[in-house]
Short mmCIF file of C-alpha atoms and ligand atoms in Angstrom, two decimals:
data_model
loop_
_atom_site.label_atom_id
_atom_site.label_comp_id
_atom_site.label_asym_id
_atom_site.label_seq_id
_atom_site.Cartn_x
_atom_site.Cartn_y
_atom_site.Cartn_z
CA MET A 1314 2.30 23.74 8.56
CA LYS A 1315 2.04 21.10 11.28
CA ARG A 1316 -0.98 18.88 10.72
CA THR A 1317 -2.50 15.82 12.36
CA TYR A 1318 -3.10 12.90 10.04
CA PHE A 1319 -4.98 9.70 10.72
CA ILE A 1320 -3.37 6.69 9.05
CA THR A 1321 -5.12 3.32 9.08
CA GLY A 1322 -2.97 0.21 8.81
CA GLY A 1323 -0.16 2.27 10.33
CA ALA A 1324 1.87 -0.69 11.61
CA GLY A 1325 1.96 -2.29 8.16
CA PHE A 1326 4.63 -2.11 5.49
CA ILE A 1327 3.52 1.04 3.68
CA GLY A 1328 1.69 2.64 6.64
CA SER A 1329 4.82 2.61 8.78
CA HIS A 1330 6.96 4.18 6.04
CA LEU A 1331 4.33 6.83 5.36
CA SER A 1332 4.05 7.60 9.09
CA GLU A 1333 7.81 8.00 9.35
CA ARG A 1334 7.93 10.39 6.41
CA LEU A 1335 5.07 12.57 7.71
CA LEU A 1336 6.58 12.68 11.21
CA LYS A 1337 9.96 13.72 9.77
CA GLU A 1338 8.13 16.59 8.07
CA GLY A 1339 6.91 17.71 11.50
CA ASN A 1340 3.34 16.39 11.47
CA ASN A 1341 1.48 14.49 14.20
CA ILE A 1342 0.26 10.98 13.42
CA ILE A 1343 -2.70 9.13 14.86
CA SER A 1344 -2.93 5.57 13.69
CA ILE A 1345 -4.95 2.39 13.98
CA ASP A 1346 -3.90 -1.20 13.33
CA ASN A 1347 -5.33 -4.51 14.48
CA PHE A 1348 -1.99 -6.35 14.19
CA ASN A 1349 -3.72 -9.26 12.48
CA ASP A 1350 -1.79 -12.43 11.73
CA TYR A 1351 -1.96 -12.31 7.92
CA TYR A 1352 1.80 -12.25 8.42
CA ASP A 1353 3.85 -12.39 11.61
CA PRO A 1354 2.59 -9.57 13.88
CA ILE A 1355 6.08 -9.33 15.39
CA LEU A 1356 7.10 -7.59 12.16
CA LYS A 1357 4.30 -5.06 12.71
CA GLU A 1358 5.45 -4.53 16.32
CA LYS A 1359 8.92 -3.73 14.96
CA ASN A 1360 7.44 -1.28 12.46
CA TYR A 1361 5.53 0.36 15.31
CA GLU A 1362 8.74 0.72 17.37
CA ILE A 1363 10.51 2.36 14.41
CA VAL A 1364 7.70 4.88 13.93
CA LYS A 1365 7.52 5.60 17.67
CA ARG A 1366 11.25 6.33 17.72
CA THR A 1367 10.93 8.62 14.68
CA ALA A 1368 8.19 10.57 16.48
CA GLU A 1369 10.38 10.98 19.57
CA GLU A 1370 13.35 12.10 17.47
CA ASN A 1371 11.23 14.69 15.70
CA ASN A 1372 9.29 15.88 18.76
CA CYS A 1373 5.95 15.02 17.21
CA HIS A 1374 2.85 13.46 18.67
CA TYR A 1375 2.24 9.83 17.66
CA LYS A 1376 -0.42 7.53 18.98
CA LEU A 1377 -1.32 4.13 17.62
CA TYR A 1378 -4.64 2.56 18.61
CA ARG A 1379 -4.75 -1.23 18.61
CA GLY A 1380 -8.14 -1.84 17.07
CA ASP A 1381 -10.20 -2.64 14.02
CA ILE A 1382 -11.58 -0.23 11.43
CA ARG A 1383 -14.80 -2.28 11.50
CA ASP A 1384 -15.31 -1.19 15.12
CA LYS A 1385 -17.20 2.12 15.05
CA ASN A 1386 -16.68 2.68 18.79
CA ILE A 1387 -12.92 2.87 18.54
CA LEU A 1388 -13.16 5.19 15.53
CA GLU A 1389 -15.43 7.47 17.54
CA GLU A 1390 -13.03 7.41 20.46
CA ILE A 1391 -10.19 8.41 18.12
CA PHE A 1392 -12.11 11.29 16.53
CA ASN A 1393 -13.27 12.48 19.97
CA ASN A 1394 -9.71 12.44 21.29
CA HIS A 1395 -7.95 14.08 18.34
CA SER A 1396 -8.54 16.86 15.88
CA ILE A 1397 -7.81 15.18 12.54
CA ASP A 1398 -6.87 17.21 9.45
CA GLY A 1399 -6.64 14.43 6.86
CA ILE A 1400 -6.87 10.67 6.46
CA VAL A 1401 -4.96 8.00 4.57
CA SER A 1402 -6.87 4.72 4.37
CA LEU A 1403 -4.33 1.89 4.03
CA ALA A 1404 -5.81 -0.77 6.34
CA ALA A 1405 -7.10 -3.64 4.25
CA ASN A 1406 -6.79 -7.30 3.57
CA ALA A 1407 -4.14 -7.03 0.93
CA GLY A 1408 -3.44 -10.42 -0.69
CA VAL A 1409 -4.87 -11.30 -4.10
CA ARG A 1410 -4.82 -15.11 -3.93
CA PRO A 1411 -6.18 -15.43 -0.33
CA SER A 1412 -9.14 -13.25 -1.31
CA ILE A 1413 -10.40 -16.11 -3.49
CA GLU A 1414 -10.53 -18.35 -0.39
CA ALA A 1415 -12.19 -15.78 1.89
CA PRO A 1416 -14.21 -13.27 -0.16
CA GLU A 1417 -16.61 -12.39 2.70
CA TYR A 1418 -13.72 -11.41 4.95
CA TYR A 1419 -12.26 -9.18 2.20
CA VAL A 1420 -15.58 -7.46 1.58
CA ASP A 1421 -16.10 -7.00 5.31
CA VAL A 1422 -12.72 -5.38 6.03
CA ASN A 1423 -12.08 -3.59 2.75
CA LEU A 1424 -15.59 -2.22 2.28
CA MET A 1425 -17.33 -2.11 5.68
CA GLY A 1426 -14.14 -0.79 7.22
CA LEU A 1427 -13.82 1.84 4.50
CA THR A 1428 -17.48 2.85 4.89
CA ASN A 1429 -16.94 3.34 8.63
CA LEU A 1430 -13.99 5.60 7.90
CA LEU A 1431 -15.84 7.67 5.32
CA GLU A 1432 -18.79 8.01 7.73
CA ILE A 1433 -16.68 9.08 10.68
CA SER A 1434 -14.84 11.58 8.46
CA LYS A 1435 -18.09 13.03 7.19
CA ASN A 1436 -19.60 13.18 10.69
CA ASN A 1437 -16.56 15.06 11.98
CA GLY A 1438 -16.19 17.44 9.05
CA VAL A 1439 -12.84 15.96 7.92
CA LYS A 1440 -12.84 16.73 4.22
CA SER A 1441 -9.46 15.42 3.05
CA PHE A 1442 -9.21 11.71 2.35
CA VAL A 1443 -6.76 9.47 0.49
CA PHE A 1444 -7.93 5.95 -0.32
CA ILE A 1445 -5.36 3.34 -1.30
CA SER A 1446 -6.57 1.30 -4.22
CA SER A 1447 -4.56 -1.08 -6.38
CA SER A 1448 -3.36 -1.77 -9.91
CA SER A 1449 -5.29 -5.05 -9.60
CA VAL A 1450 -8.46 -3.13 -10.58
CA TYR A 1451 -7.17 -3.28 -14.17
CA GLY A 1452 -7.57 -7.09 -14.24
CA ASN A 1453 -6.25 -8.47 -17.52
CA ASN A 1454 -6.53 -5.13 -19.28
CA LYS A 1455 -5.46 -5.70 -22.89
CA LYS A 1456 -4.15 -2.21 -23.46
CA VAL A 1457 -0.81 -1.22 -21.94
CA PRO A 1458 0.26 0.90 -20.23
CA PHE A 1459 -2.79 1.10 -17.93
CA SER A 1460 -4.39 4.51 -17.78
CA GLU A 1461 -6.93 5.87 -15.29
CA LYS A 1462 -9.12 6.50 -18.33
CA ASP A 1463 -9.35 2.75 -19.11
CA ALA A 1464 -12.55 0.95 -18.09
CA VAL A 1465 -11.94 -1.17 -14.98
CA ASP A 1466 -15.09 -3.27 -14.96
CA ASN A 1467 -13.44 -6.70 -15.07
CA PRO A 1468 -11.60 -7.37 -11.79
CA ILE A 1469 -10.49 -11.00 -11.59
CA SER A 1470 -10.20 -11.42 -7.81
CA PRO A 1471 -12.43 -10.45 -4.86
CA TYR A 1472 -9.55 -8.28 -3.63
CA ALA A 1473 -9.55 -6.30 -6.90
CA ALA A 1474 -13.34 -6.02 -6.79
CA THR A 1475 -13.21 -4.54 -3.26
CA LYS A 1476 -10.67 -1.94 -4.40
CA LYS A 1477 -12.77 -0.90 -7.39
CA ALA A 1478 -15.87 -0.78 -5.15
CA GLY A 1479 -13.89 1.31 -2.66
CA GLU A 1480 -13.16 3.88 -5.36
CA LEU A 1481 -16.89 4.07 -6.11
CA LEU A 1482 -17.79 4.51 -2.44
CA CYS A 1483 -15.25 7.32 -2.22
CA TYR A 1484 -16.89 9.02 -5.18
CA THR A 1485 -20.26 8.85 -3.44
CA TYR A 1486 -18.90 10.59 -0.32
CA HIS A 1487 -17.24 13.21 -2.49
CA ALA A 1488 -20.50 13.86 -4.36
CA LEU A 1489 -22.76 13.87 -1.30
CA TYR A 1490 -20.57 15.60 1.26
CA LYS A 1491 -18.07 17.58 -0.82
CA MET A 1492 -15.11 15.63 0.53
CA ASN A 1493 -11.80 15.96 -1.33
CA ILE A 1494 -10.74 12.41 -2.18
CA ALA A 1495 -7.81 10.93 -4.07
CA CYS A 1496 -7.76 7.20 -4.88
CA LEU A 1497 -4.24 5.89 -5.46
CA ARG A 1498 -3.73 2.78 -7.53
CA TYR A 1499 -0.46 1.42 -6.23
CA PHE A 1500 1.55 -0.86 -8.54
CA THR A 1501 3.38 -3.62 -6.60
CA VAL A 1502 5.31 -1.90 -3.84
CA TYR A 1503 8.63 -3.21 -2.53
CA GLY A 1504 11.49 -2.19 -0.30
CA PRO A 1505 12.62 -2.68 3.32
CA ARG A 1506 9.82 -4.11 5.55
CA GLN A 1507 7.88 -5.40 2.52
CA ARG A 1508 5.14 -7.92 3.35
CA PRO A 1509 6.64 -11.43 3.53
CA ASP A 1510 3.92 -12.86 1.25
CA LEU A 1511 5.04 -10.72 -1.70
CA ALA A 1512 7.34 -12.17 -4.36
CA ILE A 1513 10.52 -10.15 -3.77
CA ASN A 1514 10.55 -10.91 -0.05
CA LYS A 1515 9.62 -14.56 -0.56
CA PHE A 1516 12.18 -15.15 -3.34
CA THR A 1517 14.95 -13.46 -1.35
CA ARG A 1518 14.17 -15.66 1.65
CA LEU A 1519 14.18 -18.87 -0.43
CA MET A 1520 17.29 -17.96 -2.41
CA LEU A 1521 19.31 -17.14 0.68
CA LYS A 1522 18.30 -20.52 2.13
CA GLY A 1523 19.30 -22.26 -1.12
CA GLU A 1524 15.71 -23.44 -1.67
CA GLU A 1525 13.66 -23.64 -4.87
CA ILE A 1526 11.78 -20.59 -6.17
CA PRO A 1527 8.20 -21.38 -7.23
CA MET A 1528 7.74 -19.75 -10.63
CA TYR A 1529 4.07 -19.59 -11.58
CA GLY A 1530 3.67 -19.67 -15.37
CA ASP A 1531 6.57 -19.56 -17.82
CA GLY A 1532 8.24 -16.50 -16.29
CA THR A 1533 6.92 -14.06 -18.89
CA THR A 1534 4.27 -12.49 -16.63
CA ALA A 1535 5.41 -8.98 -15.78
CA ARG A 1536 4.94 -6.51 -12.93
CA ASP A 1537 5.51 -2.82 -12.63
CA TYR A 1538 7.39 -2.56 -9.31
CA THR A 1539 7.38 0.65 -7.30
CA TYR A 1540 9.97 1.36 -4.64
CA ILE A 1541 8.63 2.30 -1.22
CA SER A 1542 10.18 5.81 -1.10
CA ASP A 1543 8.58 6.62 -4.47
CA ILE A 1544 5.16 5.37 -3.29
CA VAL A 1545 5.43 7.36 -0.07
CA ASP A 1546 6.42 10.43 -2.05
CA GLY A 1547 3.39 10.09 -4.34
CA THR A 1548 1.09 9.50 -1.37
CA VAL A 1549 2.31 12.59 0.48
CA LYS A 1550 1.83 14.63 -2.69
CA ALA A 1551 -1.73 13.31 -3.05
CA LEU A 1552 -2.41 14.08 0.62
CA ASN A 1553 -1.23 17.68 0.17
CA TYR A 1554 -3.39 17.88 -2.95
CA VAL A 1555 -6.60 16.90 -1.13
CA MET A 1556 -5.77 19.21 1.79
CA GLN A 1557 -6.51 22.22 -0.41
CA LYS A 1558 -9.54 23.98 1.08
CA ASP A 1559 -10.74 25.95 -1.93
CA LYS A 1560 -10.92 22.94 -4.28
CA TYR A 1561 -13.52 20.26 -4.94
CA ILE A 1562 -11.50 17.15 -5.71
CA TYR A 1563 -12.19 13.57 -6.65
CA ASP A 1564 -9.39 12.00 -8.61
CA ILE A 1565 -7.76 8.65 -9.32
CA PHE A 1566 -4.00 8.32 -9.79
CA ASN A 1567 -1.76 5.47 -10.91
CA LEU A 1568 1.36 5.35 -8.76
CA GLY A 1569 3.79 3.00 -10.46
CA GLY A 1570 7.23 2.82 -11.97
CA SER A 1571 6.11 2.49 -15.61
CA ASN A 1572 8.80 -0.10 -16.16
CA PRO A 1573 7.44 -3.66 -15.95
CA ILE A 1574 9.90 -6.50 -15.63
CA THR A 1575 9.21 -10.19 -16.19
CA LEU A 1576 9.13 -12.72 -13.39
CA LYS A 1577 12.17 -14.44 -14.86
CA LYS A 1578 14.14 -11.19 -14.93
CA LEU A 1579 13.05 -10.40 -11.37
CA ILE A 1580 14.41 -13.76 -10.20
CA ASP A 1581 17.71 -13.03 -11.98
CA VAL A 1582 18.01 -9.57 -10.38
CA ILE A 1583 17.41 -11.07 -6.91
CA GLY A 1584 19.94 -13.79 -7.73
CA GLU A 1585 22.55 -11.12 -8.47
CA ALA A 1586 21.76 -9.14 -5.33
CA THR A 1587 21.94 -12.23 -3.10
CA GLY A 1588 24.92 -13.73 -4.92
CA LYS A 1589 22.98 -17.01 -5.31
CA ARG A 1590 22.14 -19.00 -8.41
CA PRO A 1591 18.31 -19.32 -8.46
CA LYS A 1592 16.85 -22.85 -8.44
CA ILE A 1593 13.51 -22.54 -10.20
CA LYS A 1594 10.48 -24.79 -9.75
CA LYS A 1595 7.97 -24.24 -12.57
CA LEU A 1596 4.31 -24.26 -11.52
CA PRO A 1597 1.06 -23.46 -13.37
CA MET A 1598 -0.33 -19.90 -13.29
CA GLN A 1599 -2.53 -19.21 -10.25
CA PRO A 1600 -6.15 -18.10 -10.50
CA GLY A 1601 -6.49 -14.36 -9.88
CA ASP A 1602 -3.00 -13.58 -11.17
CA VAL A 1603 -2.89 -11.06 -14.01
CA ASN A 1604 -0.44 -11.31 -16.93
CA ILE A 1605 1.02 -7.85 -16.68
CA THR A 1606 0.76 -4.63 -14.70
CA TYR A 1607 2.10 -1.52 -16.37
CA SER A 1608 1.33 1.99 -15.19
CA ASP A 1609 0.89 5.11 -17.19
CA PHE A 1610 1.55 7.65 -14.43
CA SER A 1611 1.37 10.75 -16.61
CA HIS A 1612 -1.73 11.98 -14.75
CA ALA A 1613 0.04 11.77 -11.37
CA LYS A 1614 3.06 13.47 -12.92
CA GLU A 1615 0.96 16.30 -14.30
CA ILE A 1616 -1.22 16.96 -11.23
CA LEU A 1617 0.97 15.82 -8.33
CA ASN A 1618 4.44 16.15 -9.82
CA TYR A 1619 4.97 12.45 -9.07
CA GLU A 1620 8.19 11.09 -10.51
CA PRO A 1621 9.50 7.68 -9.37
CA LYS A 1622 13.28 7.62 -9.03
CA ILE A 1623 14.47 4.19 -7.90
CA LYS A 1624 15.31 1.59 -10.55
CA ILE A 1625 14.64 -2.08 -9.85
CA GLU A 1626 18.32 -3.11 -9.49
CA GLU A 1627 18.96 -0.42 -6.87
CA GLY A 1628 15.68 -1.13 -5.06
CA ILE A 1629 16.28 -4.89 -4.90
CA SER A 1630 19.82 -4.36 -3.71
CA ASN A 1631 18.51 -2.10 -0.90
CA PHE A 1632 15.89 -4.70 -0.01
CA VAL A 1633 18.37 -7.58 0.13
CA LYS A 1634 20.76 -5.58 2.35
CA TRP A 1635 17.88 -4.74 4.69
CA TYR A 1636 16.75 -8.38 4.73
CA GLN A 1637 20.22 -9.67 5.53
CA SER A 1638 20.72 -7.33 8.47
CA ASN A 1639 17.18 -7.26 9.88
CA ILE A 1640 15.52 -10.57 9.18
CA LEU A 1641 18.33 -13.11 8.97
CA GLU A 1642 19.86 -11.99 12.25
CA VAL A 1643 16.65 -12.71 14.19
CA GLN A 1644 15.95 -16.14 12.63
N1 LIG B 395 2.11 -3.71 -1.06
C1 LIG B 395 1.64 -3.56 -2.30
O1 LIG B 395 2.32 -3.95 -3.28
C2 LIG B 395 0.31 -2.92 -2.56
C3 LIG B 395 -0.11 -2.75 -3.90
C4 LIG B 395 -1.35 -2.18 -4.13
C5 LIG B 395 -2.15 -1.75 -3.06
N2 LIG B 395 -1.70 -1.94 -1.79
C6 LIG B 395 -2.57 -1.51 -0.69
O2 LIG B 395 -1.81 -0.75 0.23
C7 LIG B 395 -2.32 -0.94 1.55
C8 LIG B 395 -1.20 -1.33 2.51
O3 LIG B 395 -0.57 -2.52 2.03
P1 LIG B 395 0.72 -3.12 2.73
O4 LIG B 395 1.48 -3.86 1.69
O5 LIG B 395 1.40 -2.10 3.56
O6 LIG B 395 0.03 -4.23 3.65
P2 LIG B 395 0.20 -4.55 5.21
O7 LIG B 395 -0.60 -5.80 5.42
O8 LIG B 395 1.63 -4.56 5.60
O9 LIG B 395 -0.51 -3.31 5.91
C9 LIG B 395 -1.89 -3.27 6.18
C10 LIG B 395 -2.07 -3.07 7.67
O10 LIG B 395 -3.47 -2.94 7.94
C11 LIG B 395 -3.76 -3.64 9.12
N3 LIG B 395 -5.17 -4.04 9.07
C12 LIG B 395 -5.72 -4.97 8.26
N4 LIG B 395 -7.04 -5.07 8.53
C13 LIG B 395 -7.31 -4.19 9.52
C14 LIG B 395 -8.48 -3.84 10.21
N5 LIG B 395 -9.65 -4.46 9.97
N6 LIG B 395 -8.42 -2.88 11.16
C15 LIG B 395 -7.24 -2.27 11.44
N7 LIG B 395 -6.08 -2.57 10.81
C16 LIG B 395 -6.12 -3.52 9.87
C17 LIG B 395 -2.82 -4.83 9.12
O11 LIG B 395 -2.58 -5.34 10.43
C18 LIG B 395 -1.57 -4.25 8.49
O12 LIG B 395 -0.63 -3.81 9.47
C19 LIG B 395 -3.44 -1.98 1.43
O13 LIG B 395 -4.67 -1.30 1.33
C20 LIG B 395 -3.13 -2.67 0.12
O14 LIG B 395 -4.29 -3.22 -0.47
C21 LIG B 395 -0.51 -2.52 -1.51
#
């Protein structure tokens, strides 16, 4: 069935991939993005062009509003202009370390912006909502793998605290207004168009230039990396789940790969994919960084039939090929 979805942060890394996938499935997409300069907005313009082309190729309606989720007027304009069936809330300030420098800004965007979205959804009777949370809510959880049943009361960055608070706000709207809401805890997402501030993109860039790779800590910290097509797949499944009319849903899902690899191993895998020998510069651990992320995604598997497919070597190889043909050629 053709539906109209509202995707916030639609010109970003994950938002543009999700938009493409939903358009290819024949849906209409309405989107908002403020094209902020957290990283080069030219990259977001390129993402926008790709999504626009996908919409044309699939004969679907696509409109992106250039605006801010903290601006209630533009949200009202959007809901007045379009009949929205479901929402995916991706727009956020996404970096962990910068959130320590600018906590007010993170709270403002990630929580006031989210509240505006929940309010406008409630006011317009839109009952299906997917909120994108993060594995960072687990902080330095001692038990691995991380399960949705674990207590997440010890976030160690303002970013993580806003994501946990966002999950709570979502619960409140579910309880008060019977909205169906899924909160998705993404575990580090990578693939073509990945944010340039994230490790895989940054290390690839430095390695190809023959520059040193800053390695924070002794290389034993580990991350559970999730390839973009697997994340998009899980997100679409969660969206279909909350679209069910006869259900009363609030749920939290880990979307990860359940296969953490150490920082040292990650650097080696990128070295192989780029054909370069990594030059490592050892630096102390950074505040806010967690030691390990490791997802138990059995709940998402059971309820959503989520099953990540792409292994790290294949995913990194895809990323490096994309980087070489899309980023290097324009530098
Ligand atoms: N990439 C990851 O590894 C990862 C992991 C866990 C969670 N997440 C979450 O997934 C979401 C998307 O992340 P991403 O990696 O695609 O980041 P991204 O920065 O590429 O995308 C976010 C988009 O939101 C837009 N945006 C930010 N503030 C806005 C505002 N006030 N109004 C309108 N638009 C605004 C940005 O311009 C950007 O295009 C974020 O909520 C992030 O916290 C990402």
